[in-house]
Short mmCIF file of C-alpha atoms and ligand atoms in Angstrom, two decimals:
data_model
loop_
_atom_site.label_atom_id
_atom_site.label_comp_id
_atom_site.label_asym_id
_atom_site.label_seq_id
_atom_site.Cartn_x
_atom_site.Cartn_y
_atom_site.Cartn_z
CA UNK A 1 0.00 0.00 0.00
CA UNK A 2 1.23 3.49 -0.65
CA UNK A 3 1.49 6.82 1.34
CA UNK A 4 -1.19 8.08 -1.49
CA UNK A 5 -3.06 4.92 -0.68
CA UNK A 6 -3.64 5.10 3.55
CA UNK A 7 -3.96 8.84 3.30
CA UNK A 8 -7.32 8.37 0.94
CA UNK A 9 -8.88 6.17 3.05
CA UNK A 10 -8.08 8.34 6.36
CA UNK A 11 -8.91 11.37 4.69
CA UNK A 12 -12.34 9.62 3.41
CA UNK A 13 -13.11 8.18 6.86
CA UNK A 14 -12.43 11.35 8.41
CA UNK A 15 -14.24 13.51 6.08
CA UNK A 16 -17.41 11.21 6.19
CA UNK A 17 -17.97 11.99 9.68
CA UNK A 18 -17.42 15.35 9.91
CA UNK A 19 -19.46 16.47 7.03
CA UNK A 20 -22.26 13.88 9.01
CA UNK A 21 -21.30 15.05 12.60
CA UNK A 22 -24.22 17.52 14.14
CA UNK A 23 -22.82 20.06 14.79
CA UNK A 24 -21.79 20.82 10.99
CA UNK A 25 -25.13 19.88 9.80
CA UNK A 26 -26.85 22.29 12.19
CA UNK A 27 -24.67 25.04 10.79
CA UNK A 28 -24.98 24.03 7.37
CA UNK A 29 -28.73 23.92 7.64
CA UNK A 30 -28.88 27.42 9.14
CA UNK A 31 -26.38 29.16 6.75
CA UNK A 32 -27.56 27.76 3.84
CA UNK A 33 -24.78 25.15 2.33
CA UNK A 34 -26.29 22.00 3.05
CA UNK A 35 -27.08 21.46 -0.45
CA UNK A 36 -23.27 22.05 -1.12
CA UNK A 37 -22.64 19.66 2.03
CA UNK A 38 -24.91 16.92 0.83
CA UNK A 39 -23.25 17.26 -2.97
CA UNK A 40 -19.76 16.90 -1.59
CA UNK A 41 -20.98 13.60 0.77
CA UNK A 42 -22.31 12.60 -2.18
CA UNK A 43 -19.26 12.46 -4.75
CA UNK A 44 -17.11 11.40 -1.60
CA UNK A 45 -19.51 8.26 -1.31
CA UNK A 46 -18.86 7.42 -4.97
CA UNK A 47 -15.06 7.77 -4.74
CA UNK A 48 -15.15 5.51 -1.67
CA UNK A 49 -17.05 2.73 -3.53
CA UNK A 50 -14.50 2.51 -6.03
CA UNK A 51 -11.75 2.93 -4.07
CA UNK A 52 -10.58 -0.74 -2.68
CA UNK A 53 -10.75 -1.71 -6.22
CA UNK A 54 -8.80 0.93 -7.57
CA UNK A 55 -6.02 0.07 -4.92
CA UNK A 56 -5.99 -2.92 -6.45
CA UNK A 57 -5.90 -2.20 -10.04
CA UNK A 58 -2.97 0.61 -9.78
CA UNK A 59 0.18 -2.09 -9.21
CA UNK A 60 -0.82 -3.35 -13.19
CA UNK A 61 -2.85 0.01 -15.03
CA UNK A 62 -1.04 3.30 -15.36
CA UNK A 63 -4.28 4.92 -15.95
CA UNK A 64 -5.68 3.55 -12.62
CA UNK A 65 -2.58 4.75 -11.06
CA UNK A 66 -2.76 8.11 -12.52
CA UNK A 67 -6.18 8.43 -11.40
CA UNK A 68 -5.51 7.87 -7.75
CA UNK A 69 -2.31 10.30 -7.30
CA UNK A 70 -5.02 12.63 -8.72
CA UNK A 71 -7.65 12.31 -6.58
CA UNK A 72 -4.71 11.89 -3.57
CA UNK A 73 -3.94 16.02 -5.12
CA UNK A 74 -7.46 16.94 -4.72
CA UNK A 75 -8.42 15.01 -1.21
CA UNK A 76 -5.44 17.42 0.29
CA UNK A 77 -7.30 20.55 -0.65
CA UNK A 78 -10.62 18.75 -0.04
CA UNK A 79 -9.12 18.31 3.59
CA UNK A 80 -8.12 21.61 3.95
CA UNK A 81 -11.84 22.78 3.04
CA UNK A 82 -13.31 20.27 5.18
CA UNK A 83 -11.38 21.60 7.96
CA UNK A 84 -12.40 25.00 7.45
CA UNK A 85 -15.80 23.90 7.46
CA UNK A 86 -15.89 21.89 10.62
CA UNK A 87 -13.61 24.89 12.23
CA UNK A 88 -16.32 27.38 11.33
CA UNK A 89 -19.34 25.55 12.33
CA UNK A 90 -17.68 24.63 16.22
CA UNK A 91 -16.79 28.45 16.33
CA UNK A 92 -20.71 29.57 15.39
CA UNK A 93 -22.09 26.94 17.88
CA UNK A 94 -19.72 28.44 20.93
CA UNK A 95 -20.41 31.80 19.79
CA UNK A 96 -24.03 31.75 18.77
CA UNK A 97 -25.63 28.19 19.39
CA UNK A 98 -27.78 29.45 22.44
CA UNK A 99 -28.84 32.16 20.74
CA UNK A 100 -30.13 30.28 17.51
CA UNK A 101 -31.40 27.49 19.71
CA UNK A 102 -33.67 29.87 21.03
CA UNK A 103 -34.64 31.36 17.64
CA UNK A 104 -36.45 30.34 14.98
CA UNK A 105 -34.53 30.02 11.53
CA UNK A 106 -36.43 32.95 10.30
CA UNK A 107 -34.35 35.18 8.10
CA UNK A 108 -34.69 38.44 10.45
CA UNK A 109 -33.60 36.45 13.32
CA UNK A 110 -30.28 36.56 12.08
CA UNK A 111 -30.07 40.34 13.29
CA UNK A 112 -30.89 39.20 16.80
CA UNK A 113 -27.01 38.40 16.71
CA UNK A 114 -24.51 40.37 17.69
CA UNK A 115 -23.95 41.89 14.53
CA UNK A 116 -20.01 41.47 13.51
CA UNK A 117 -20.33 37.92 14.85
CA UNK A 118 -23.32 36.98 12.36
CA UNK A 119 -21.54 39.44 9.40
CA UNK A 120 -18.45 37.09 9.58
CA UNK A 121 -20.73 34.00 9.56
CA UNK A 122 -22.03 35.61 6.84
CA UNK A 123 -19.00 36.35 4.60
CA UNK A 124 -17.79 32.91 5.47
CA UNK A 125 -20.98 31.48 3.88
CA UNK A 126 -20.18 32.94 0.99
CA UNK A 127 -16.72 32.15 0.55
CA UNK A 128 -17.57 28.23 1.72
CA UNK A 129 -20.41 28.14 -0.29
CA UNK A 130 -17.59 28.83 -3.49
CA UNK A 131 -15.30 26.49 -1.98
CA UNK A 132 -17.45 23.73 -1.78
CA UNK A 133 -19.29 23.52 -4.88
CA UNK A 134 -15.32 24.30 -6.69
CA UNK A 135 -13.83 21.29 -4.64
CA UNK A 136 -17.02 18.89 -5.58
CA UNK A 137 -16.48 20.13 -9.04
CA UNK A 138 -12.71 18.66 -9.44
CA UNK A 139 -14.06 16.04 -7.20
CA UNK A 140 -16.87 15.08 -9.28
CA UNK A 141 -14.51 15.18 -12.60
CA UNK A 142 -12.48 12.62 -11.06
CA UNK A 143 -15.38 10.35 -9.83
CA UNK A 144 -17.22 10.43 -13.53
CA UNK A 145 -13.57 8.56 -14.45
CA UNK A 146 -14.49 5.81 -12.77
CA UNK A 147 -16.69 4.34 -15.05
CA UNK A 148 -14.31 4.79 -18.38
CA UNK A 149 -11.64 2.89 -16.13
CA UNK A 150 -13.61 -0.07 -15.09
CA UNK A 151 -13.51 0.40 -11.41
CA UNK A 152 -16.57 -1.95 -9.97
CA UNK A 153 -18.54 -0.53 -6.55
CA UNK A 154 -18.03 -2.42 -3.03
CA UNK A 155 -14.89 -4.63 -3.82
CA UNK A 156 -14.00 -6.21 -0.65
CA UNK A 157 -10.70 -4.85 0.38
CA UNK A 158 -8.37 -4.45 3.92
CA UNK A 159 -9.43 -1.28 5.64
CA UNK A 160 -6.37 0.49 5.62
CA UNK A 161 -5.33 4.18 6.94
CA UNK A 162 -4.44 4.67 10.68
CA UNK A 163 -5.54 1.44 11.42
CA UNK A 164 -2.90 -0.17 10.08
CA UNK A 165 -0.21 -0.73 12.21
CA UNK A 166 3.80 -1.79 12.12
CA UNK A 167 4.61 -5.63 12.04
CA UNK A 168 5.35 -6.83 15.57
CA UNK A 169 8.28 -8.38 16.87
CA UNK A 170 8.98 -10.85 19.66
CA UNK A 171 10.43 -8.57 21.80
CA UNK A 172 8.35 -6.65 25.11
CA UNK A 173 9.39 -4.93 27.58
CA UNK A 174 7.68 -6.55 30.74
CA UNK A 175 7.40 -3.61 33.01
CA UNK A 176 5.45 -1.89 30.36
CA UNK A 177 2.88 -4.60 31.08
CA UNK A 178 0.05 -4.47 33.15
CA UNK A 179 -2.08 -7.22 34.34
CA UNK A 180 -2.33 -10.27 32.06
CA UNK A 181 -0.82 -12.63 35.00
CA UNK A 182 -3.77 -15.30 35.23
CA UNK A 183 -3.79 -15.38 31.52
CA UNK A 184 0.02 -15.98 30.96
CA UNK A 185 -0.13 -18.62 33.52
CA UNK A 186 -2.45 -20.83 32.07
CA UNK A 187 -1.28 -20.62 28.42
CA UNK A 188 2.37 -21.67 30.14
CA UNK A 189 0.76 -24.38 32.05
CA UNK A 190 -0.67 -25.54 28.38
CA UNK A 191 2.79 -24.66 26.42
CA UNK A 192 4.70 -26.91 29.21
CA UNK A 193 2.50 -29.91 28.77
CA UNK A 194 3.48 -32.61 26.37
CA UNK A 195 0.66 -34.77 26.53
CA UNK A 196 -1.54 -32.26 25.28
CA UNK A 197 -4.00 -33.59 23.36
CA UNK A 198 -2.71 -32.91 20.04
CA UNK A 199 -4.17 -31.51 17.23
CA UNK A 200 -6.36 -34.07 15.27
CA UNK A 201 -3.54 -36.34 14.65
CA UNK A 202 -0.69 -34.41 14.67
CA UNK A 203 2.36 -33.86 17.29
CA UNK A 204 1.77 -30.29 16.84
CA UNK A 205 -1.09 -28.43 19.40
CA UNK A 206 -2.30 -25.13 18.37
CA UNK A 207 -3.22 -22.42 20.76
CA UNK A 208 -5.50 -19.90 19.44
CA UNK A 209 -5.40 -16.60 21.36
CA UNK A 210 -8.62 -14.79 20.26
CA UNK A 211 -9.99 -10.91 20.82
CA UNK A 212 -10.62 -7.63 19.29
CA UNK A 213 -7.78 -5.31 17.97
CA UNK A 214 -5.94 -3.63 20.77
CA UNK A 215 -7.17 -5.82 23.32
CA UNK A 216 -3.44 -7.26 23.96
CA UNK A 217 -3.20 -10.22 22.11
CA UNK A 218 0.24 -9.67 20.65
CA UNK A 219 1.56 -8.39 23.74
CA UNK A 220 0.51 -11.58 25.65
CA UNK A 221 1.78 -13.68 23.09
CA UNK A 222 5.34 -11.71 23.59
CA UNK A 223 5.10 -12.40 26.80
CA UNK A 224 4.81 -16.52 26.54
CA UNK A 225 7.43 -16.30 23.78
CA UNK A 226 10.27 -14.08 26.10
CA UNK A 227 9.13 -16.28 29.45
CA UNK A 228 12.45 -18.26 30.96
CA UNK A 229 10.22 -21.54 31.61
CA UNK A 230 9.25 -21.29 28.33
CA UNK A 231 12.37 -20.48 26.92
CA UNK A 232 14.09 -23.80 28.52
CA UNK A 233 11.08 -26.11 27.77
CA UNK A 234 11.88 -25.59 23.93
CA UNK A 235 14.54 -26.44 21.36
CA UNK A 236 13.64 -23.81 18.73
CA UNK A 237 11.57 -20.37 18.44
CA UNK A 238 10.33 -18.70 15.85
CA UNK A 239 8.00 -15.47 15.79
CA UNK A 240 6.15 -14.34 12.11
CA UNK A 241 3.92 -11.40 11.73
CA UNK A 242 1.68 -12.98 9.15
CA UNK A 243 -1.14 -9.82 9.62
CA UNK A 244 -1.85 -8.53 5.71
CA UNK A 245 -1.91 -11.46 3.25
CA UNK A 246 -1.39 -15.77 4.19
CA UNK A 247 1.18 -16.31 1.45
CA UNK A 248 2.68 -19.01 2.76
CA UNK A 249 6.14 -17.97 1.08
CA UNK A 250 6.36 -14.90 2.95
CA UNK A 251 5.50 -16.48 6.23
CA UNK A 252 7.58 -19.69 5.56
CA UNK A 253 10.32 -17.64 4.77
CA UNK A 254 9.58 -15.46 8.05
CA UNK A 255 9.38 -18.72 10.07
CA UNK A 256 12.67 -20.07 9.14
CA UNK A 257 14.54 -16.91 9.21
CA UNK A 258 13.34 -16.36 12.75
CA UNK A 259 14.13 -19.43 13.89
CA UNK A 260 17.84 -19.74 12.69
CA UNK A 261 18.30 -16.09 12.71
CA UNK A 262 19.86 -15.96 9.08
CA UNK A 263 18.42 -14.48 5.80
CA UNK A 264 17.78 -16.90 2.68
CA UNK A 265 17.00 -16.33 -0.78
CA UNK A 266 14.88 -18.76 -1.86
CA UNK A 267 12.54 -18.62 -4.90
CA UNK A 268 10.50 -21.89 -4.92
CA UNK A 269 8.15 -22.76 -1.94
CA UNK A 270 9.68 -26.78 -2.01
CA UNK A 271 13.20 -26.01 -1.19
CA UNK A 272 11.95 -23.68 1.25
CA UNK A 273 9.67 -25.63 3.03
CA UNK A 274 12.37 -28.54 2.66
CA UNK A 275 14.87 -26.17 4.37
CA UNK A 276 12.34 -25.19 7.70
CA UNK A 277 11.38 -28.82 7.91
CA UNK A 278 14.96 -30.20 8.04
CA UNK A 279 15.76 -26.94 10.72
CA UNK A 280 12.69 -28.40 13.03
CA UNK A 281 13.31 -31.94 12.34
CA UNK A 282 12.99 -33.70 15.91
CA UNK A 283 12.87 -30.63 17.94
CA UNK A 284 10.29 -29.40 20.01
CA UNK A 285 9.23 -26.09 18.65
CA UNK A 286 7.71 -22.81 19.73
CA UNK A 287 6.33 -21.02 16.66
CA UNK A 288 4.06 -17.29 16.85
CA UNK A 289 1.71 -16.91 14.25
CA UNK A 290 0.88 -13.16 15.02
CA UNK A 291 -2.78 -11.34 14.03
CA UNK A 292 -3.66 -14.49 11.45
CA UNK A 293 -6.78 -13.09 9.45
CA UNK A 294 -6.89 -16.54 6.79
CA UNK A 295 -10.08 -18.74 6.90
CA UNK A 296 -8.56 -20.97 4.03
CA UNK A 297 -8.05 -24.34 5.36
CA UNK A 298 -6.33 -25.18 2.13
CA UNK A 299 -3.40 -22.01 2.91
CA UNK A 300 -3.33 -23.23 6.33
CA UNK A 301 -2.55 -27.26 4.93
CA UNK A 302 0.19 -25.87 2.63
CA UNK A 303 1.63 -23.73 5.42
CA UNK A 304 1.84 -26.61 8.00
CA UNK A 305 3.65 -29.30 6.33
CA UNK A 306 7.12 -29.17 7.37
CA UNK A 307 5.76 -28.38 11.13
CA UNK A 308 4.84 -31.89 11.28
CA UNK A 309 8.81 -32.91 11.50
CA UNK A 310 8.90 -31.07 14.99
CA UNK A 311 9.16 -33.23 18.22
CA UNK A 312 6.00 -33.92 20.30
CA UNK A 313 4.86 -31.31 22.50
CA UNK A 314 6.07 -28.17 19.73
CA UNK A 315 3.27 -25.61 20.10
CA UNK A 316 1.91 -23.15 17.97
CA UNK A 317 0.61 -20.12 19.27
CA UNK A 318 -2.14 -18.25 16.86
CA UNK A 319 -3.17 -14.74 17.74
CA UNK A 320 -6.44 -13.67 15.73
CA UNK A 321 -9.29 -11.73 15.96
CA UNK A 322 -11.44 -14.55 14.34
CA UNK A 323 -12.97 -17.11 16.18
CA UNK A 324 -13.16 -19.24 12.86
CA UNK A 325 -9.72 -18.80 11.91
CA UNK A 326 -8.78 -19.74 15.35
CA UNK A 327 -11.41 -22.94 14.85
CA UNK A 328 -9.81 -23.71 11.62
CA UNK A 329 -6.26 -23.68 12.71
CA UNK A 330 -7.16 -25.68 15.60
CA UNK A 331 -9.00 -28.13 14.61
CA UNK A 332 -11.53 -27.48 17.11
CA UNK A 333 -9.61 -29.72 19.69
CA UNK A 334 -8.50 -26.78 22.05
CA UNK A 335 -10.87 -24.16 23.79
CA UNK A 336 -10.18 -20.53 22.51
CA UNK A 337 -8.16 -18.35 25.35
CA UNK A 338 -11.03 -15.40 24.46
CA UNK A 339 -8.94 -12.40 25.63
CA UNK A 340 -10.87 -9.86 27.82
CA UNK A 341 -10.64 -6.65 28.17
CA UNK A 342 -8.02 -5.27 31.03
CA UNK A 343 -8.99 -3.86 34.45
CA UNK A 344 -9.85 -0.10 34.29
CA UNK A 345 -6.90 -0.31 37.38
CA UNK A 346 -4.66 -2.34 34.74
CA UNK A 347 -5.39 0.09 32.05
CA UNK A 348 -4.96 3.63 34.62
CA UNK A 349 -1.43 2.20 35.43
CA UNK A 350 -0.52 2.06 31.33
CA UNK A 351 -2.86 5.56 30.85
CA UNK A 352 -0.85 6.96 33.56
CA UNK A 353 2.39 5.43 32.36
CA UNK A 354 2.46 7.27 28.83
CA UNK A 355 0.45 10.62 29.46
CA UNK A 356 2.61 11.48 32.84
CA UNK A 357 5.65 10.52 31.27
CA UNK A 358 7.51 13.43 30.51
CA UNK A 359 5.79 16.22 33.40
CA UNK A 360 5.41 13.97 35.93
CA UNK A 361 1.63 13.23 37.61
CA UNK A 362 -0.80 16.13 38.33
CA UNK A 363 -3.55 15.83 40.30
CA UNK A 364 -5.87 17.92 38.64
CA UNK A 365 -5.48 15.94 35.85
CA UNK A 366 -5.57 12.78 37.62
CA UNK A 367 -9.81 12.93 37.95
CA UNK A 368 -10.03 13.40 34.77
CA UNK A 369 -7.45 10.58 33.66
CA UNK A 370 -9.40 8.31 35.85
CA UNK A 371 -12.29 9.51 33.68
CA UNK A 372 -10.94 9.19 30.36
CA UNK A 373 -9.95 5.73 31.04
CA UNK A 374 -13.02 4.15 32.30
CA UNK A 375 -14.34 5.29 28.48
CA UNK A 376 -11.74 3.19 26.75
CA UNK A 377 -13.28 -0.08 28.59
CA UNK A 378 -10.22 -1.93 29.02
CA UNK A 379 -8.77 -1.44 25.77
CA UNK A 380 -5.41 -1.16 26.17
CA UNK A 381 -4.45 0.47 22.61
CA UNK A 382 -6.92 2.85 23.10
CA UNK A 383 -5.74 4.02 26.57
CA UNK A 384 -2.00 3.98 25.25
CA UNK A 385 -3.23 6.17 22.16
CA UNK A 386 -5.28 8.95 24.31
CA UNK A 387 -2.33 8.98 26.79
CA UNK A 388 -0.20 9.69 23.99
CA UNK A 389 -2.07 12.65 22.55
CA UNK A 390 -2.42 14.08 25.71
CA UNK A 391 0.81 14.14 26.77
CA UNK A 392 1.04 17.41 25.21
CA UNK A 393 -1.65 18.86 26.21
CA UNK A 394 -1.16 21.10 29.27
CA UNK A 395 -4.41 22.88 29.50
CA UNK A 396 -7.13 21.35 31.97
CA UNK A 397 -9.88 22.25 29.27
CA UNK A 398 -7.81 20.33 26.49
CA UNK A 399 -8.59 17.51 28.66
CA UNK A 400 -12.15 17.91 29.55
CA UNK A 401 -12.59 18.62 25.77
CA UNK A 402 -11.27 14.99 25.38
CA UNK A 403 -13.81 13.59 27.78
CA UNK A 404 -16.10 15.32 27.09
CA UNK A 405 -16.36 14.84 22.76
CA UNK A 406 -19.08 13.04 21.46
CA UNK A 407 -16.94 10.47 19.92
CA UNK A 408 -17.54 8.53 22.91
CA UNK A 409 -21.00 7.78 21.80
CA UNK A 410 -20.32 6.56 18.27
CA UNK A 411 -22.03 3.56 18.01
CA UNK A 412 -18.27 1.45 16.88
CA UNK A 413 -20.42 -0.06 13.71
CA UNK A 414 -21.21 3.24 12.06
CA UNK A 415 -17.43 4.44 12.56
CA UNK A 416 -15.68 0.68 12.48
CA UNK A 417 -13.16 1.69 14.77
CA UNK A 418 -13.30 2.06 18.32
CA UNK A 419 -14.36 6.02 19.45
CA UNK A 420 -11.13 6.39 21.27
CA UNK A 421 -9.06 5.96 18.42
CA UNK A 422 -11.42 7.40 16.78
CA UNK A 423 -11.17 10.72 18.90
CA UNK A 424 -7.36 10.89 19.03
CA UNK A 425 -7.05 10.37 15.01
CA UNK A 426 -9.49 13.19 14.93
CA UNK A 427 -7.43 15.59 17.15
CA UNK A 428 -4.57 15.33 14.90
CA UNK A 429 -3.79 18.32 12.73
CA UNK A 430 -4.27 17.19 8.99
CA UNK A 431 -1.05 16.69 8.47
CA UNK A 432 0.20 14.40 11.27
CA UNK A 433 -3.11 12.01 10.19
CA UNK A 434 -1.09 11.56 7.45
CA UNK A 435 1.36 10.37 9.06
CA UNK A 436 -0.94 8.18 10.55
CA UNK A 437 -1.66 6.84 7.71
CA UNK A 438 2.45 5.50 7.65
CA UNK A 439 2.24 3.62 10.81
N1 LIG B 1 -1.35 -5.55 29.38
C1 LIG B 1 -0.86 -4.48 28.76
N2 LIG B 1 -0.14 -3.56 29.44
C2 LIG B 1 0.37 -2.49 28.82
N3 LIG B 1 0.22 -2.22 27.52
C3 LIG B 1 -0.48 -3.09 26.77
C4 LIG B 1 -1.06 -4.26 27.35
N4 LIG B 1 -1.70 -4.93 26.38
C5 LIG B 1 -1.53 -4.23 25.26
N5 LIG B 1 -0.80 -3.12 25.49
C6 LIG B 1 -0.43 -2.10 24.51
O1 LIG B 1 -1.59 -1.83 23.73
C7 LIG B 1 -1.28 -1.80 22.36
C8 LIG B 1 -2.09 -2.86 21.64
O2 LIG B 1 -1.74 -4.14 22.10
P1 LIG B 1 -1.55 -5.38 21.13
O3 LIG B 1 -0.95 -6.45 21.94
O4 LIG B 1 -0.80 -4.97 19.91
O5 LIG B 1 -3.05 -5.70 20.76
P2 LIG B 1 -3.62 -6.74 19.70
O6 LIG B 1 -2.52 -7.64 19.28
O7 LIG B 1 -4.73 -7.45 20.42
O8 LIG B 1 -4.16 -5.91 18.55
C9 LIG B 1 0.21 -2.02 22.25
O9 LIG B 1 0.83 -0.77 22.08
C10 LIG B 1 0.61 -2.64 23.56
O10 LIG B 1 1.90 -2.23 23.92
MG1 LIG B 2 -1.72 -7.95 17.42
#
């Protein structure tokens, strides 16, 4: 995926629900432009449908290709309007929403305002009004495209933007991690057993570690993989971040390089696989398969071959948000370890952790800490992400802003992403979402 590539789908998320969000409508509605608002949802909406499909068409057709670094040009100075718009709209609601609460939308209610207030509502009307209709104009040029390139509607795709995140490594630092005890020790207690039932009739038992993104999967599975017991109880390691696509190349190739810490070249999948099956040959092996998203039994048959040479009692730990991809690579024979949520203590130690870090605890932000975390309901990536915008922010209203937004109450279907991730990708400037859209 390109830069161009995760900054269109932030920007499109992003711009989706602030041209939806109330407060934007309200203002639109009373100053006239929500016939320019509705017209600019509207192109966006066809862009979007196209979009997954056009990501995937770009790596073979130029034109395709030329089309999206075009529409990337205009989405920047769609942004920038966007911005402008939402900026506008939260500065008429502080300034004026009682008043026009009160009111009726009646034309001479306007001069109930305080006059240079409403005048500069006024002239910014005009000038959004322009800047609206111009960028659904270039926008609209671009959609119409879509057709004379082929691009079909609703192709499934991977969401992409800030959601994405870095491939993980094996490696944790344990006093970063909170909680998780009773968990570790019972996946240790079933890594350490060899006569666990194995998986339909292989050596090999799989160990499916199941839960929603940011719950703490990965982080629990770094710390079984960096544990001492477990660390003398097996012959070989190996850690892959398999995450995007299952080609079994890539994560055969990740496998084996892991677990003899070298770098090979191969080019055909046999003399791989040959090679990792003669390196596991009798031993008892610890292998990571981290965030697997594949519900193709016949990937997961190819990918498990040489595993079979392993020694009884080698383990494989899946991580996954899928209960059926956990099911499939099990076999059914194990029950799931479902990963819950952490303890709002658990996750106030970690909130505390990264948004202290660098001024040291205050206690008038502490309440409202306290607060902020019981929203993210145990969700560890979202504490660590609100901690981490906050840490620069020094003003006690910046933070009861934060608790306060009405992110919180995004229902997580309609924005597909949890609201507290949500909220800190929104507080970004535009131009560090983009670089949210690198990592
Ligand atoms: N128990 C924990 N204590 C401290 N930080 C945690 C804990 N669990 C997860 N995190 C942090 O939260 C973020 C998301 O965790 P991760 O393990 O990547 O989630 P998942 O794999 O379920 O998507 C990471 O930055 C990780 O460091
Ligand atoms: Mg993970």
């Amino acid at each position: 995926m390109s830069v161009g590539d995760a900054f269109l789908s932030a920007f499109l998320q992003v711009a989706f629900d602030r041209l939806a969000s109330r407060k934007l409508l309200d203002f639109a509605q009373y100053w006239k432009v929500d016939v320019e608002r509705k017209n600019l949802i509207r192109t966006l909406r066809k862009i979007n449908a196209v979009l997954n499909d056009a990501e995937e068409k770009q790596s073979k057709d130029e034109a395709v290709k030329e089309w999206l670094d075009e529409l990337t040009d205009v989405a920047y100075d769609a942004e920038v309007v966007i911005d402008e718009f939402a900026t506008e709209a939260l500065r008429w609601k502080l300034l004026e929403g009682s008043v026009t609460t009160q009111a009726s939308t009646e034309e001479s209610q306007v001069w109930s305002f305080n006059i240079p207030a409403s005048f500069s509502h006024f002239m910014f009307n005009v000038d959004i009004k322009y800047k609206i209709k111009a960028i659904t104009e270039r926008l609209d040029d671009i959609a119409k495209e879509r057709h004379d390139l082929g691009l079909r509607d609703g192709v499934q795709g991977r969401s992409y933007g800030f959601q994405e995140r870095l491939p993980t490594t094996s490696l944790v630092n344990e006093s970063d991690v909170y909680g998780r005890d009773e968990e570790k020790e019972k996946i240790i207690d079933m890594l350490l057993r060899d006569d666990q039932e194995p998986c339909r009739h292989n050596k090999i038992s799989v160990i499916p570690i199941v839960g929603m993104g940011g719950v703490g999967k990965t982080t629990l599975a770094q710390l079984l993989y960096s544990d001492d017991r477990v660390n003398q109880h097996f012959n070989m390691k190996a850690w892959a971040c398999v995450s995007d696509e299952f080609d079994v190349m890539t994560i055969t190739m990740a496998i084996l390089e892991s677990a003899t810490k070298r770098s090979y070249d191969f080019k055909n999948l046999e003399p791989l696989q040959d090679s990792l099956k003669n390196e596991l040959n009798g031993k008892k092996f610890l292998l990571v398969l981290d965030d697997v998203w594949n519900k193709k039994y016949t990937n997961w048959d190819v990918l498990k071959k040489p595993f079979s040479a392993g020694a009884k009692g080698s383990k494989i730990i899946v991580t996954t948000r899928n209960k059926d991809v956990a099911f499939i690579m099990a076999g059914g024979t194990l029950p799931f370890n479902d990963l819950k949520h952490l303890s709002d203590d658990d996750c106030w130690l970690l909130f505390e952790k990264h948004s202290f870090e660098n001024t040291g605890r205050q206690p008038k932000f502490e309440s409202i800490g306290r607060e902020i975390v019981k929203k993210c309901k145990g969700l560890p990536l979202a504490a660590k992400t609100l901690a981490g915008l906050l840490l620069c922010k020094v003003e006690e209203d910046e933070w009861k802003n934060i608790l306060n937004s009405e992110l919180w109450d995004l229902p997580d279907e309609e924005s597909g992403i949890m609201p507290a991730l949500k909220l800190s990708y929104h507080h970004l400037r535009p131009h560090l979402k983009r670089c949210f859209a690198y990592c």
